[in-house]
PDB file of C-alpha atoms and ligand atoms in Angstrom:
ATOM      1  CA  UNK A 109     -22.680   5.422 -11.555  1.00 91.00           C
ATOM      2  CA  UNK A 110     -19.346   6.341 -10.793  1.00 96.00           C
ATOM      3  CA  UNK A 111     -18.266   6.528  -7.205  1.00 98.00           C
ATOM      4  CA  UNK A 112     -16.452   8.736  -5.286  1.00 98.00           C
ATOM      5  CA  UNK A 113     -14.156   8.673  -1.786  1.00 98.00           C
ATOM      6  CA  UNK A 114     -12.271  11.364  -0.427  1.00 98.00           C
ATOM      7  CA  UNK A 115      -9.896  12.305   2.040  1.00 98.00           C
ATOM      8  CA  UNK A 116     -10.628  15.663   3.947  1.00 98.00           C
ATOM      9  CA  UNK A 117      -8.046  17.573   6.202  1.00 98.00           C
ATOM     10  CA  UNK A 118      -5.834  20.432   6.778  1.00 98.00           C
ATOM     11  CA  UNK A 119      -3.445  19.903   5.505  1.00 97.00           C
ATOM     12  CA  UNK A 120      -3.557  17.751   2.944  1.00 97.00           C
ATOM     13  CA  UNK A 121      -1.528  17.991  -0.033  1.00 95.00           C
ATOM     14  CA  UNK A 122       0.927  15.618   1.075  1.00 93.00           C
ATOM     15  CA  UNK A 123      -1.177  12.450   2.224  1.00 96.00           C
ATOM     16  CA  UNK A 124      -0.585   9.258   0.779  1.00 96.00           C
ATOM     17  CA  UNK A 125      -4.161   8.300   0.995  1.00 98.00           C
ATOM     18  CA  UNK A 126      -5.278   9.203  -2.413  1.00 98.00           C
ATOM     19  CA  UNK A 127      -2.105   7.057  -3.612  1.00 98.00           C
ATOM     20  CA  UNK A 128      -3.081   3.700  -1.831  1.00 98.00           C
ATOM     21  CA  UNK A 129      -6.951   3.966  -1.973  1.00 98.00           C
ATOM     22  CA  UNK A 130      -6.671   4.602  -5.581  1.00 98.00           C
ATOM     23  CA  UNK A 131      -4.060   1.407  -6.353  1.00 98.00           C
ATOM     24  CA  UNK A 132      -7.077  -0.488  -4.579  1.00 98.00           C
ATOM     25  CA  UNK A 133      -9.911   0.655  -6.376  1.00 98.00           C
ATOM     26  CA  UNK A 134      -8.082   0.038  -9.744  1.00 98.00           C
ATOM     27  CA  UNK A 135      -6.734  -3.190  -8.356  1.00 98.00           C
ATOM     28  CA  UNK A 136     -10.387  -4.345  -7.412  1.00 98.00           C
ATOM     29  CA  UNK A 137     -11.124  -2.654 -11.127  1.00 98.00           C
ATOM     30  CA  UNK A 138     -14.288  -0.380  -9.034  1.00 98.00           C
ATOM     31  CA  UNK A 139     -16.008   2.368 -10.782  1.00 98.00           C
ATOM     32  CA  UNK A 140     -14.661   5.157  -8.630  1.00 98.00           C
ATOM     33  CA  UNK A 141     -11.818   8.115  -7.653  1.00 98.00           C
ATOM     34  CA  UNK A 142     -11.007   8.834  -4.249  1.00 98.00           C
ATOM     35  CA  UNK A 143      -9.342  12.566  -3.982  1.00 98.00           C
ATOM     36  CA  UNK A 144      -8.300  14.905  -1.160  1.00 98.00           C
ATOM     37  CA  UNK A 145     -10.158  17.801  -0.332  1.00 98.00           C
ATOM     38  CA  UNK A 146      -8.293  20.346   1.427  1.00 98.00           C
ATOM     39  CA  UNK A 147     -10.792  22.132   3.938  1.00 98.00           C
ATOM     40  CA  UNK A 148     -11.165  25.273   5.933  1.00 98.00           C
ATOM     41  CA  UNK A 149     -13.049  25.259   9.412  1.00 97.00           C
ATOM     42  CA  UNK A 150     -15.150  27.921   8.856  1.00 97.00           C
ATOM     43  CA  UNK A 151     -16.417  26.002   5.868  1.00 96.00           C
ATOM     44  CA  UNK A 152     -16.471  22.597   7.027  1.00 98.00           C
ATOM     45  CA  UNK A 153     -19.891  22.724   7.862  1.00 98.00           C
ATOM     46  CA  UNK A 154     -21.093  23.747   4.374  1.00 98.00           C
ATOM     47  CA  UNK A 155     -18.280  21.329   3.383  1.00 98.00           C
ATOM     48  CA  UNK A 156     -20.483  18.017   4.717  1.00 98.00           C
ATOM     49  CA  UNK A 157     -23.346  19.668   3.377  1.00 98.00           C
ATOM     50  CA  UNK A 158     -21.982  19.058  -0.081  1.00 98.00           C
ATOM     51  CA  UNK A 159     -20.431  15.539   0.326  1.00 98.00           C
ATOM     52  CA  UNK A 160     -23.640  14.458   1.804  1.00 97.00           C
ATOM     53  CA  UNK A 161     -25.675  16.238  -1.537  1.00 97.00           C
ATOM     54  CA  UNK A 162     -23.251  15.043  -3.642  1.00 96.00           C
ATOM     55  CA  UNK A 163     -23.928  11.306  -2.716  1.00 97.00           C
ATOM     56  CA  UNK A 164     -20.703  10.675  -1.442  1.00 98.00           C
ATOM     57  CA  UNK A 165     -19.910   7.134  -0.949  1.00 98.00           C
ATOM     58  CA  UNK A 166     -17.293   7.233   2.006  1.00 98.00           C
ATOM     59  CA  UNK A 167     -14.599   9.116   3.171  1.00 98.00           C
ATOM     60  CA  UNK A 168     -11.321   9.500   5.159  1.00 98.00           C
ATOM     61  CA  UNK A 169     -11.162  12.379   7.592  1.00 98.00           C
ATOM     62  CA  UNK A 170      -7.756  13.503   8.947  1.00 97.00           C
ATOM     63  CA  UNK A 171      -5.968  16.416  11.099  1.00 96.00           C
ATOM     64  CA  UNK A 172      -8.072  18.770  12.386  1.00 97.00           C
ATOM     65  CA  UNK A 173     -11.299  17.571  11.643  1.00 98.00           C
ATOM     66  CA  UNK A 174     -11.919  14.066  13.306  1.00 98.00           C
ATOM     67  CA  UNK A 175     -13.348  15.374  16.417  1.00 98.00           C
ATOM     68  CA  UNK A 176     -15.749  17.845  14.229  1.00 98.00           C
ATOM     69  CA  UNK A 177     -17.025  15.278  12.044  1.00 98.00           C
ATOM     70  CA  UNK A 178     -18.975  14.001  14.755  1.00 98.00           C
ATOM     71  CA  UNK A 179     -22.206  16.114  14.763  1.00 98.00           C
ATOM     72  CA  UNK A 180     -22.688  15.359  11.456  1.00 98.00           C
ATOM     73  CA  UNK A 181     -22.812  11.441  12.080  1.00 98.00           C
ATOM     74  CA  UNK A 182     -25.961   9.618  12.203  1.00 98.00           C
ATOM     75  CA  UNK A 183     -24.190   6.806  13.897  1.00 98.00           C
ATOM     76  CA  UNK A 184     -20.992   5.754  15.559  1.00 98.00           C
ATOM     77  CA  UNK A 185     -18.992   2.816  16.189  1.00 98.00           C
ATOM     78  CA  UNK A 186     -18.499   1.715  19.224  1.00 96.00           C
ATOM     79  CA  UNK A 187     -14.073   2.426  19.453  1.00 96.00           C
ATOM     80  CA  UNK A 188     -15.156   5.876  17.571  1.00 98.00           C
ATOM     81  CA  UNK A 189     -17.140   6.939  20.471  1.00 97.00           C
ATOM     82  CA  UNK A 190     -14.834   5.786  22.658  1.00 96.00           C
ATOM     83  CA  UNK A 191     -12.316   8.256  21.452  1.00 95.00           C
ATOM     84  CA  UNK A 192     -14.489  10.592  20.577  1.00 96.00           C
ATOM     85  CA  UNK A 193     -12.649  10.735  17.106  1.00 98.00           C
ATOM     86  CA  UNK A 194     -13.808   9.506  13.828  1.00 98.00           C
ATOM     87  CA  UNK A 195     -11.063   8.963  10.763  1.00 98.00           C
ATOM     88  CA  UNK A 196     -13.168   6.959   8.210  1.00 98.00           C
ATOM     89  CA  UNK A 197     -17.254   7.933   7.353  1.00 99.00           C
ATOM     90  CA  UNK A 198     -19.209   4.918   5.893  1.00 98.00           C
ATOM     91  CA  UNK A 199     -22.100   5.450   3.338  1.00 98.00           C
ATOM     92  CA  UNK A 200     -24.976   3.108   3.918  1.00 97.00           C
ATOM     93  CA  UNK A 201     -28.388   3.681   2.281  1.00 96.00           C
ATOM     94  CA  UNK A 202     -27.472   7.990   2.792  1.00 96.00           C
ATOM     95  CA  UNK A 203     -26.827   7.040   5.962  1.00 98.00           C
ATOM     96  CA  UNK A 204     -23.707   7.899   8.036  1.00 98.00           C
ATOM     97  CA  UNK A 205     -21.473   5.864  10.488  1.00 98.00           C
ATOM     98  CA  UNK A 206     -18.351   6.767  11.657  1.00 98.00           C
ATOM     99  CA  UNK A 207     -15.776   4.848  12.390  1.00 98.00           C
ATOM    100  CA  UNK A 208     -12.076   4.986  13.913  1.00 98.00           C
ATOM    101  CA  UNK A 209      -9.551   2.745  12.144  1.00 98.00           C
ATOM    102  CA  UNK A 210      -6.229   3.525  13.687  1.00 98.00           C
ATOM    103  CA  UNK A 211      -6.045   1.398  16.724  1.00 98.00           C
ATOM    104  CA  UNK A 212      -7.640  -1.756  15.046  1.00 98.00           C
ATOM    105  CA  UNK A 213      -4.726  -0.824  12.367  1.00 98.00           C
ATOM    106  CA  UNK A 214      -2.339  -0.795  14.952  1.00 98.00           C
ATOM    107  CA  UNK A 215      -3.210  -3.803  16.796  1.00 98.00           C
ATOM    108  CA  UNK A 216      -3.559  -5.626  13.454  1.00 98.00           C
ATOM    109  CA  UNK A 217       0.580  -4.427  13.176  1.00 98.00           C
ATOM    110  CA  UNK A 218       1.520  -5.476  16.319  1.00 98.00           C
ATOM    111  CA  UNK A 219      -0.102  -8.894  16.184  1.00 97.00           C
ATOM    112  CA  UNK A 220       1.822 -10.167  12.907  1.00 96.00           C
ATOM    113  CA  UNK A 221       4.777 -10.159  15.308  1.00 94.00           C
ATOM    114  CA  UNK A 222       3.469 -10.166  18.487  1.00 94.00           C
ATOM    115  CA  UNK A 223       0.227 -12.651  19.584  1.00 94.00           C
ATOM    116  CA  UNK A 224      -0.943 -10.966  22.817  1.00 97.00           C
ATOM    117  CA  UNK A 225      -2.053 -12.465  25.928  1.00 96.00           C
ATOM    118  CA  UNK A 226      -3.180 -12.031  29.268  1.00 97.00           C
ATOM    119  CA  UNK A 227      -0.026 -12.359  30.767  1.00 97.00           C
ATOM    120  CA  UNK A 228       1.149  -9.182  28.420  1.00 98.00           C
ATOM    121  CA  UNK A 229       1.762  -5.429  30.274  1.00 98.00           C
ATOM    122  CA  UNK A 230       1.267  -2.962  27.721  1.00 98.00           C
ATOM    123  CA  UNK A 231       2.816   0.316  28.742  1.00 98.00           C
ATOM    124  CA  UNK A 232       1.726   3.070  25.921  1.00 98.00           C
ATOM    125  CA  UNK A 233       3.538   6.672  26.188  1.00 98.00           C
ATOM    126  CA  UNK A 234       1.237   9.599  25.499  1.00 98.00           C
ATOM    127  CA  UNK A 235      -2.315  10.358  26.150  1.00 98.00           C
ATOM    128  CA  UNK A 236      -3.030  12.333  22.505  1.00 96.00           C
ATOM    129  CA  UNK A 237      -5.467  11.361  19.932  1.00 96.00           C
ATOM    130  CA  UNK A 238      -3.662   8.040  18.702  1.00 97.00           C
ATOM    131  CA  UNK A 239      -2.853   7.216  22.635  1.00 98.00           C
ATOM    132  CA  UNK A 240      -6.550   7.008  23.020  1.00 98.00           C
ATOM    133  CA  UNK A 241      -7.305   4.968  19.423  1.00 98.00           C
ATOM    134  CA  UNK A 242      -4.853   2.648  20.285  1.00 98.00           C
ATOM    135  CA  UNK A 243      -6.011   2.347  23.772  1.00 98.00           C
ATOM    136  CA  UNK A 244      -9.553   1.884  23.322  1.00 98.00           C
ATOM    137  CA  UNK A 245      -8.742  -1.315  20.161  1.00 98.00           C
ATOM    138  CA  UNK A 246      -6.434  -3.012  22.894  1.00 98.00           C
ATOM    139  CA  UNK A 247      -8.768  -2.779  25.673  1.00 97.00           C
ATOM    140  CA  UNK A 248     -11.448  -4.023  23.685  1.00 96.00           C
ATOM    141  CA  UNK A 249     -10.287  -6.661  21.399  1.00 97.00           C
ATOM    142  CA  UNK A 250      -7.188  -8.026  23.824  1.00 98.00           C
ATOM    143  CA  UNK A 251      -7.074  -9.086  27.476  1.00 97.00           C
ATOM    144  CA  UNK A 252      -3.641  -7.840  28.116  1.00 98.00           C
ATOM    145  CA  UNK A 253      -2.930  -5.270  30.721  1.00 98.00           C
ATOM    146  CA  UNK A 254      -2.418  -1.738  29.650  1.00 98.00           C
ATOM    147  CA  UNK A 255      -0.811   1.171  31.873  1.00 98.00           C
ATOM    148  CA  UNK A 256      -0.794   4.958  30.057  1.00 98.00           C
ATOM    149  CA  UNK A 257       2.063   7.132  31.109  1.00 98.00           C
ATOM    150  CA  UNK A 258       1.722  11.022  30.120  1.00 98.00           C
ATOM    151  CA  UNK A 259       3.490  14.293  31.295  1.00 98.00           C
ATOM    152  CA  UNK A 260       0.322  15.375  31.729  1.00 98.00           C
ATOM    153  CA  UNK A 261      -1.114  12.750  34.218  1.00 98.00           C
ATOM    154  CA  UNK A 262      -4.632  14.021  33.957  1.00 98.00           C
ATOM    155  CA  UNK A 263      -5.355  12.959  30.948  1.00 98.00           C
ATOM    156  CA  UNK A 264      -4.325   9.443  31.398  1.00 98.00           C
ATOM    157  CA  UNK A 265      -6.005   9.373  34.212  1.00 98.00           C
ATOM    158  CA  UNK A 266      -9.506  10.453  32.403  1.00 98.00           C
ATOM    159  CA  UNK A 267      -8.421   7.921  29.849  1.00 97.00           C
ATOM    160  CA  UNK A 268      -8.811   4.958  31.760  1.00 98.00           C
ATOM    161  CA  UNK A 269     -11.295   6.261  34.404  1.00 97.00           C
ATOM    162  CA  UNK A 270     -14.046   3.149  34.668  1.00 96.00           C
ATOM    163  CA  UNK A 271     -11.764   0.471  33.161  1.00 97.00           C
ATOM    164  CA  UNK A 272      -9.587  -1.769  34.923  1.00 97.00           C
ATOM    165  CA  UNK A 273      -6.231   0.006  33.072  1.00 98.00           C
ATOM    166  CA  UNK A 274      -3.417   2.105  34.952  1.00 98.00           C
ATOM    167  CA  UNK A 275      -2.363   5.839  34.550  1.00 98.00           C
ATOM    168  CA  UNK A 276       1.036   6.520  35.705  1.00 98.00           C
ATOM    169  CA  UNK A 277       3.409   9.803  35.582  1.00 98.00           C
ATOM    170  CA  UNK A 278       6.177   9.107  32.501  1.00 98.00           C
ATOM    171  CA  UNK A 279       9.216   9.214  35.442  1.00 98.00           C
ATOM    172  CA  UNK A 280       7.266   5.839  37.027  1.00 98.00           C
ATOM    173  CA  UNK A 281       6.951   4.295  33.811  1.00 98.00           C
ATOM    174  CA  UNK A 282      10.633   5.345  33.388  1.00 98.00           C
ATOM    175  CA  UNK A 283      11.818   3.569  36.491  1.00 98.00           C
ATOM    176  CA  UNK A 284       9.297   0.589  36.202  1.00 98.00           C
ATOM    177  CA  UNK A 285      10.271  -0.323  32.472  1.00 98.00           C
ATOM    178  CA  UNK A 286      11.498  -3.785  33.095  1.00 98.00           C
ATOM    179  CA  UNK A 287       7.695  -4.553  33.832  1.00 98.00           C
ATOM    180  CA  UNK A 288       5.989  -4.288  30.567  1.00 98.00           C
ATOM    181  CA  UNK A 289       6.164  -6.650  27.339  1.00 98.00           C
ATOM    182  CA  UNK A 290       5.105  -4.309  24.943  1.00 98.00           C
ATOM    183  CA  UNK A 291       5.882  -0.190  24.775  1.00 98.00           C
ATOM    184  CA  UNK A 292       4.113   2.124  22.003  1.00 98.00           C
ATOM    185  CA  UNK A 293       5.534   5.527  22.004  1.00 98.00           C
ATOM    186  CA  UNK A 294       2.545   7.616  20.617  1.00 98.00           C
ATOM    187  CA  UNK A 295       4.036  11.301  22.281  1.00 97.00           C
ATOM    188  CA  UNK A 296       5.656  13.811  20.250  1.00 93.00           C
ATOM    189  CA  UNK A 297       8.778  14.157  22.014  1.00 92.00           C
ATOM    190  CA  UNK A 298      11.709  13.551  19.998  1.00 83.00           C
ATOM    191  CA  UNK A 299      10.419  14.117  17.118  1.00 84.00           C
ATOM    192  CA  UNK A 300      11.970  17.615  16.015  1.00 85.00           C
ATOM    193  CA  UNK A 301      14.228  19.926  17.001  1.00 82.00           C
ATOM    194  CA  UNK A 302      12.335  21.885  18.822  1.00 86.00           C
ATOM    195  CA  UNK A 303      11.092  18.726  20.787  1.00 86.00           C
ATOM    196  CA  UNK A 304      14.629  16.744  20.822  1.00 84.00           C
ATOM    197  CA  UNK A 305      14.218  14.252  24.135  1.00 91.00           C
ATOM    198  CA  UNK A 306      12.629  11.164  24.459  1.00 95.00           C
ATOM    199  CA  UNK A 307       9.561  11.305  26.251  1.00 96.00           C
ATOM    200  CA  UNK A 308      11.748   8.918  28.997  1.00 97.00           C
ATOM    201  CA  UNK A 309      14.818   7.180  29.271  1.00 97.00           C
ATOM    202  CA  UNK A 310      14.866   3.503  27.916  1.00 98.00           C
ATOM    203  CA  UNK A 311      17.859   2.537  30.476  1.00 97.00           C
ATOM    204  CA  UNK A 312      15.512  -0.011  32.530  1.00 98.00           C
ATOM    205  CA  UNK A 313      13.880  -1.673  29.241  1.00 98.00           C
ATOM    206  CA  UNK A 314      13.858  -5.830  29.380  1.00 97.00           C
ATOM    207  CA  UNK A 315      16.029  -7.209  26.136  1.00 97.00           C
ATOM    208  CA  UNK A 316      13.242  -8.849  23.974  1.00 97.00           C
ATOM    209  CA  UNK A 317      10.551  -5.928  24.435  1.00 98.00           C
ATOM    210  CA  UNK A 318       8.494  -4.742  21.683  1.00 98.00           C
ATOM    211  CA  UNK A 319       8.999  -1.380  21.239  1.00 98.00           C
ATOM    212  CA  UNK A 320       6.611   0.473  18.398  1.00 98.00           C
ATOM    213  CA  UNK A 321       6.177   3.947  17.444  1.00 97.00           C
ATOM    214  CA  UNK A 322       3.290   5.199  15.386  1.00 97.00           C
ATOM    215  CA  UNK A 323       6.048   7.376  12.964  1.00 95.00           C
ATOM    216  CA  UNK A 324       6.686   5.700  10.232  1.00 93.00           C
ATOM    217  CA  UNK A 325       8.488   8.844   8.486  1.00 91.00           C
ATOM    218  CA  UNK A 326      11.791   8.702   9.296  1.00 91.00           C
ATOM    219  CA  UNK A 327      11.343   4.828   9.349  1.00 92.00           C
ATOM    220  CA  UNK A 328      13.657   4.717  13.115  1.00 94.00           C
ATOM    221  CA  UNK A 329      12.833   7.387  14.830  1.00 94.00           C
ATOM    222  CA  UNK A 330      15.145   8.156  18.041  1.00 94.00           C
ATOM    223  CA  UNK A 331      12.737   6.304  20.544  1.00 97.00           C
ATOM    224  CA  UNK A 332      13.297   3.421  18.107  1.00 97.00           C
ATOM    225  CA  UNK A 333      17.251   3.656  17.743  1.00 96.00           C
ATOM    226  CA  UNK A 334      18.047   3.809  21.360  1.00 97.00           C
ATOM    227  CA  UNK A 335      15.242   1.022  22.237  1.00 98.00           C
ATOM    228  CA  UNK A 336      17.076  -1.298  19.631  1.00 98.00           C
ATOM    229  CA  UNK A 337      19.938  -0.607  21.463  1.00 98.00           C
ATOM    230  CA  UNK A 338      18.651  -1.954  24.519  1.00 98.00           C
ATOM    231  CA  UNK A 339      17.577  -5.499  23.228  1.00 98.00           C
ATOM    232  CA  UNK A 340      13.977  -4.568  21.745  1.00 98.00           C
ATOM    233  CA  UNK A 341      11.932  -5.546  19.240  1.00 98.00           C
ATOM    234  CA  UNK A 342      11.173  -2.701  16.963  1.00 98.00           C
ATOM    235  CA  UNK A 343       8.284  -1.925  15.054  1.00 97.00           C
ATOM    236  CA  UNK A 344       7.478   1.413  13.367  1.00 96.00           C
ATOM    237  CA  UNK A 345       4.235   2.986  12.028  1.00 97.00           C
ATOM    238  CA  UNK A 346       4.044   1.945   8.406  1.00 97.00           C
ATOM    239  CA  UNK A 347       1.887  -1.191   8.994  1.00 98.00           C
ATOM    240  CA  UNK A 348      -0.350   1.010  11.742  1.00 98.00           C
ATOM    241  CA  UNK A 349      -0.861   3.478   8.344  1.00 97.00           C
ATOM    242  CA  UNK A 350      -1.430   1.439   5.880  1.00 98.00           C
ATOM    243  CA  UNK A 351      -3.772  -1.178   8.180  1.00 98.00           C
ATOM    244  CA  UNK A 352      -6.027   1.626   9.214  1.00 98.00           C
ATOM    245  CA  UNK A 353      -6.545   2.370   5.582  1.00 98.00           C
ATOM    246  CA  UNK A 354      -7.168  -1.369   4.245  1.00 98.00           C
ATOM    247  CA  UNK A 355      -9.578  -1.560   7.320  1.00 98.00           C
ATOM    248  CA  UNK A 356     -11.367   1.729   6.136  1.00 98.00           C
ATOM    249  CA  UNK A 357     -11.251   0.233   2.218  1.00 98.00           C
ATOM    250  CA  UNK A 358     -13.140  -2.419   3.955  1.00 98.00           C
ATOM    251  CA  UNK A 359     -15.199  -1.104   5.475  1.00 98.00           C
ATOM    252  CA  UNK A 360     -16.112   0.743   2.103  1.00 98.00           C
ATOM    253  CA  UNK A 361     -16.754  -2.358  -0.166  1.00 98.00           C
ATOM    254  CA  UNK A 362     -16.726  -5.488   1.299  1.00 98.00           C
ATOM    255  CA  UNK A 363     -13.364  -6.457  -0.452  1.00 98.00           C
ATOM    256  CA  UNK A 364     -10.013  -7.364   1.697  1.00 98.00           C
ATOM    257  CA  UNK A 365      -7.100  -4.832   0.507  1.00 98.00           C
ATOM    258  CA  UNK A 366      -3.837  -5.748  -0.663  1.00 98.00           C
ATOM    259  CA  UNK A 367      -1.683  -4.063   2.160  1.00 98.00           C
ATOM    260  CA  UNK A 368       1.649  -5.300   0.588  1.00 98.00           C
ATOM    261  CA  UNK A 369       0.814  -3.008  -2.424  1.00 98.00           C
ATOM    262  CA  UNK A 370      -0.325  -0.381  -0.322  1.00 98.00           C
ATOM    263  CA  UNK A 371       2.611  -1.257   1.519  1.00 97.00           C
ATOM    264  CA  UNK A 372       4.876  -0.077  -1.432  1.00 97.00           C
ATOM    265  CA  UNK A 373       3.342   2.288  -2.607  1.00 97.00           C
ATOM    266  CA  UNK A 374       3.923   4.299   1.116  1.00 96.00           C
ATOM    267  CA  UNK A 375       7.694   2.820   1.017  1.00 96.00           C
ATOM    268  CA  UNK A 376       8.233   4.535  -2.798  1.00 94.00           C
ATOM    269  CA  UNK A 377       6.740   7.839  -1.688  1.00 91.00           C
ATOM    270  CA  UNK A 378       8.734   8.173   1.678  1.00 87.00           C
ATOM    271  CA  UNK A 379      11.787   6.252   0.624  1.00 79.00           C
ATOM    272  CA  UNK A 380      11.706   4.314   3.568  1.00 67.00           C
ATOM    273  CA  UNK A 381      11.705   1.109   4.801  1.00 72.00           C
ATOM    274  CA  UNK A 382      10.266  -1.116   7.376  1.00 73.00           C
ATOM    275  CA  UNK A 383      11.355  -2.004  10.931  1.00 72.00           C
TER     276      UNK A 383
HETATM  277  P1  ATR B1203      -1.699  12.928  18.620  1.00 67.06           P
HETATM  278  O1  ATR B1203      -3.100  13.378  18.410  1.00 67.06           O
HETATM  279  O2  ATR B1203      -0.883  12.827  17.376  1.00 67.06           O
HETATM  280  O3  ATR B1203      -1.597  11.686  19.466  1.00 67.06           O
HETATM  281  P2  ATR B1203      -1.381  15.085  20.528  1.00 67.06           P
HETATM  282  O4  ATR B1203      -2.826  14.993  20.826  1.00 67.06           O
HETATM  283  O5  ATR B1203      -0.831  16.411  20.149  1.00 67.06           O
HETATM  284  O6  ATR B1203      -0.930  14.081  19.399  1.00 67.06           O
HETATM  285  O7  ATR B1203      -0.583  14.525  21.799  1.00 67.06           O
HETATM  286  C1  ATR B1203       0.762  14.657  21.918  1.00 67.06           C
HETATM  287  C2  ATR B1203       1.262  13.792  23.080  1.00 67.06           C
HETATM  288  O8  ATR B1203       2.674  13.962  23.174  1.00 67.06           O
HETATM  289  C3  ATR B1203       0.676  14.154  24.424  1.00 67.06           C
HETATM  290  O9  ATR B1203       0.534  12.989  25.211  1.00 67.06           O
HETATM  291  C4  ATR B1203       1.770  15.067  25.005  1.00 67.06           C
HETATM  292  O10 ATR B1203       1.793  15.141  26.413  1.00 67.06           O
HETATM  293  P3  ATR B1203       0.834  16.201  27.198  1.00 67.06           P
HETATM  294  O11 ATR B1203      -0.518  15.601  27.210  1.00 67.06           O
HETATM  295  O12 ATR B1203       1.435  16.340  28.527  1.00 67.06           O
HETATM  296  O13 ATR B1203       0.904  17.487  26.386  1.00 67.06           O
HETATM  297  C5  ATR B1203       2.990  14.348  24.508  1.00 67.06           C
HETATM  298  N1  ATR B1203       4.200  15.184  24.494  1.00 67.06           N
HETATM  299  C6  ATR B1203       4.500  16.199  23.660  1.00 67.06           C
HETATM  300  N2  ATR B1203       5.723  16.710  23.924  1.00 67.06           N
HETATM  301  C7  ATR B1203       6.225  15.984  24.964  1.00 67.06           C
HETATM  302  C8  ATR B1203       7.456  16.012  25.711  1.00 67.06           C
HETATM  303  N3  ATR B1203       8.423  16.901  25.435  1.00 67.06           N
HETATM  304  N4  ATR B1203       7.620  15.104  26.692  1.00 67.06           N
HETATM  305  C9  ATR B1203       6.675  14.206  26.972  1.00 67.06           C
HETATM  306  N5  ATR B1203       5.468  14.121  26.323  1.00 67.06           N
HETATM  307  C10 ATR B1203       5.256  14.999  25.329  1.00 67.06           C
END
């Protein structure tokens, strides 16, 4: 029979999700859609209900729903839990596992450029929902040092509590730049115009840095223009996207994705390009 995938959120007219998933599953020539669903909290409950009646065979889950998915898991993965956010559901025998496949994606990014080592000092800025993804797949599957710098010093502060990681305000991380190998700018500051600064000032960064932001949309954002201008290597979100939905397609059916098409197919939608 006929499978189907979706993508649930809020909203979600404009994800690219449905694009790439569905150049995959008529790549792999599989007997199945994948579609969004656009969802309401008050009916989100009722909403699981029916994908669960319905047989569904695995779905995506996206803004604001990846922290209320979670009651209606039977199991969790191990980074999920960690972050206490799940963005891809897996369908085994009825049976439901979730799973979080943005900092795996990301990591998977940063190592076609980057190989990481012990001897690396991650520094990542922010302490949000993809902070905390990305966190949890570096401290897990690398043995680099990480240090998390938020306004909001709290929360990096609960984010590493019982690890062997650093949480430091943004105007240390600002001053001790020259220290870390590798900076991921995850915070929303200088993104709009209503939020038009940098989340710090890139003055102190080493020449020969990586530098990555999880936007991929506008392909250099500002945090990426003004670290290029201090000697770093750049890297944007596209490959963090479109590896945390190969992982999820996976995850799904056992078959590797093709992320250059997926790849492309972001790029032609966007009209951007890589960095
Ligand atoms: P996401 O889930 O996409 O990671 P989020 O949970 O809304 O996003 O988190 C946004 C991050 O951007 C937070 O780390 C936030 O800092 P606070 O925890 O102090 O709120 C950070 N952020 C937003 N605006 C900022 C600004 N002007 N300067 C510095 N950090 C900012």
């Amino acid at each position: 029979m006929k499978k189907l995938y979706c993508v649930i959120g809020n909203p979600i007219a404009h994800s690219l999700s449905p694009a790439m998933h569905t150049a995959l599953l008529e790549k792999n020539q599989l007997d199945a859609s994948y579609v969004p669903f656009l969802l309401e909290e008050e009916t989100f409950a009722d909403a699981m209900l029916g994908l669960k009646t319905l047989g569904i065979s695995g779905f995506n889950i996206t803004s604001p729903f990846k922290e209320k998915i979670l009651p209606f898991l039977d199991a969790i993965d191990v980074e999920a839990k960690a972050c206490g956010a799940v963005n891809t559901v897996v369908v085994r025998d009825g049976k439901w596992t979730g799973y979080n496949t943005d900092g795996a994606g990301y990591l998977e990014g940063l190592q076609t450029i980057k190989p990481i080592t012990h001897t690396d000092q991650i520094l990542i800025l922010g302490a949000g929902g993809a902070s905390k993804a990305i966190f949890h797949a570096l401290a897990n599957r690398t043995d680099a040092n990480i240090t998390i710098a938020n306004r909001t010093v709290e929360k990096a502060i609960n984010m590493v509590a019982g690890t062997i990681h650093a949480a430091i305000s943004l105007q240390e991380a600002e001053t001790n730049l020259a220290d870390y190998t590798i900076i991921i700018q995850t915070t929303s500051a200088g993104l709009t115009k209503e939020n038009p600064e940098l989340p710090i000032s890139l003055q102190n960064l080493a020449p020969g840095t990586n530098a990555s932001d999880i936007i991929y949309n506008p392909a250099k954002t500002a945090f990426l223009e003004e670290a290029e201008t201090h000697g770093a290597i750049i890297q944007n979100g596209l490959p963090m996207f479109v590896n945390q939905a190969a992982i999820a397609f996976q995850l799904w059916t056992g078959l590797d994705a093709d992320r250059e098409l997926m790849k492309q197919i972001v790029l032609k939608q966007v009209g951007g390009t890589e960095c």
